[in-house]
Short mmCIF file of C-alpha atoms in Angstrom, two decimals:
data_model
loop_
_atom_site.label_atom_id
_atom_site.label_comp_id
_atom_site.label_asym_id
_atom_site.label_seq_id
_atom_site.Cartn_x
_atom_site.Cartn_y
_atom_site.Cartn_z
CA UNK H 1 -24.95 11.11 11.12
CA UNK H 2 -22.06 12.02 12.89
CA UNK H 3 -20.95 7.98 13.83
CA UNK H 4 -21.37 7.66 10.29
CA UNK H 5 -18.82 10.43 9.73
CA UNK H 6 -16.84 9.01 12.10
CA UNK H 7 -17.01 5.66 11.20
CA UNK H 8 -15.93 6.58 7.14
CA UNK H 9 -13.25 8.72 8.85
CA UNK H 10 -11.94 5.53 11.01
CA UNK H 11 -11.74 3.17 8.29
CA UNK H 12 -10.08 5.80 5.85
CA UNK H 13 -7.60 5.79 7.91
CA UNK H 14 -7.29 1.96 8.24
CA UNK H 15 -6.88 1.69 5.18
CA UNK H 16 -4.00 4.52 4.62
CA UNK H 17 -2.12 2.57 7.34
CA UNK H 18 -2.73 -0.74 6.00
CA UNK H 19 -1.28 0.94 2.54
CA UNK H 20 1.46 2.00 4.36
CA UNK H 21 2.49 -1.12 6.00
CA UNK H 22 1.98 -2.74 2.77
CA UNK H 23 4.30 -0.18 0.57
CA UNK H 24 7.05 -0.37 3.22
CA UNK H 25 6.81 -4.31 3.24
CA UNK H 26 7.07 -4.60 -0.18
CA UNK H 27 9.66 -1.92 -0.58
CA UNK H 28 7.71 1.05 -3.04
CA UNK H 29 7.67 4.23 -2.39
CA UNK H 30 5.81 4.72 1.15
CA UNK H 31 5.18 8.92 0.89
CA UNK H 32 3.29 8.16 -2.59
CA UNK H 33 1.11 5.16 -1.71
CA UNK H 34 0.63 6.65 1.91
CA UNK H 35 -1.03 10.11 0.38
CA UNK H 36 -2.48 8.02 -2.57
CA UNK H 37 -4.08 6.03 0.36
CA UNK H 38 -5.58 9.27 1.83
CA UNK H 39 -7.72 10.13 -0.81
CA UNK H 40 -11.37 8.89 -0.68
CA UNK H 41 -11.93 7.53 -4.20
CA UNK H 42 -8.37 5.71 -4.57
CA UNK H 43 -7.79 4.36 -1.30
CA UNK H 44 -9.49 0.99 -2.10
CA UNK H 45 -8.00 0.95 -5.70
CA UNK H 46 -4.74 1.74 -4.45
CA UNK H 47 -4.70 -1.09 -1.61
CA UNK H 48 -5.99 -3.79 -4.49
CA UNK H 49 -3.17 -2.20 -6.24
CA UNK H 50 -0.62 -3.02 -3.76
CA UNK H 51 -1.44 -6.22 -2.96
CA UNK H 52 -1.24 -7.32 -6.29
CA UNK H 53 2.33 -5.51 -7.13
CA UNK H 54 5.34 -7.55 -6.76
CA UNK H 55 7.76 -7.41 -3.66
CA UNK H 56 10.58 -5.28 -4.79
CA UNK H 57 12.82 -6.34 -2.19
CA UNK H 58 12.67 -10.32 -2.99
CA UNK H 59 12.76 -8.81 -7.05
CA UNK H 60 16.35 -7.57 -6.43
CA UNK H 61 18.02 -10.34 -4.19
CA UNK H 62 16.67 -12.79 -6.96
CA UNK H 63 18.29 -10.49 -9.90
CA UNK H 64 21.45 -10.47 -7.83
CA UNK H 65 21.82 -14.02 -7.36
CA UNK H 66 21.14 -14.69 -10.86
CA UNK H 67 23.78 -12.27 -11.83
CA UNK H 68 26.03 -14.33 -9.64
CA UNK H 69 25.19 -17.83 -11.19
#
C-alpha cells in the first residue's frame, strides 16, 4: 500500500513539472497552471489543457509582424 502511495505521489508530481515546463514554454501563467497541476482531480485535465492551448509567445511575434506589413 505504501509503493502505491508512493507511486501516485511520484507521478503527481511528474505531472505538475511537466505542467510547468509546458506553461513556461508556451508563455501562460506558470504559478496558476503549476498549483492547478498540484491538485489530484485536475492535473490530467489541466496538462490536456495545455497542450492543446496555443503558444503565446509565437501568438505575439506573429501579431507584431503583421502590424508591421
Amino acid at each position: 500500500m505504501t509503493l502505491f502511495v508512493v507511486l501516485l505521489l511520484l507521478a503527481n508530481g511528474l505531472i505538475t513539472y511537466y505542467c510547468y515546463i509546458n506553461a513556461k514554454m508556451k508563455g501562460y501563467p506558470i504559478i496558476t497552471f503549476s498549483a492547478l497541476g498540484l491538485l489530484p482531480y485536475f492535473n490530467l485535465v489541466v496538462l490536456v489543457y495545455l497542450l492543446f492551448l496555443p503558444n503565446l509567445k509565437n501568438h505575439s511575434e506573429i501579431e507584431q509582424n503583421s502590424i508591421i506589413s
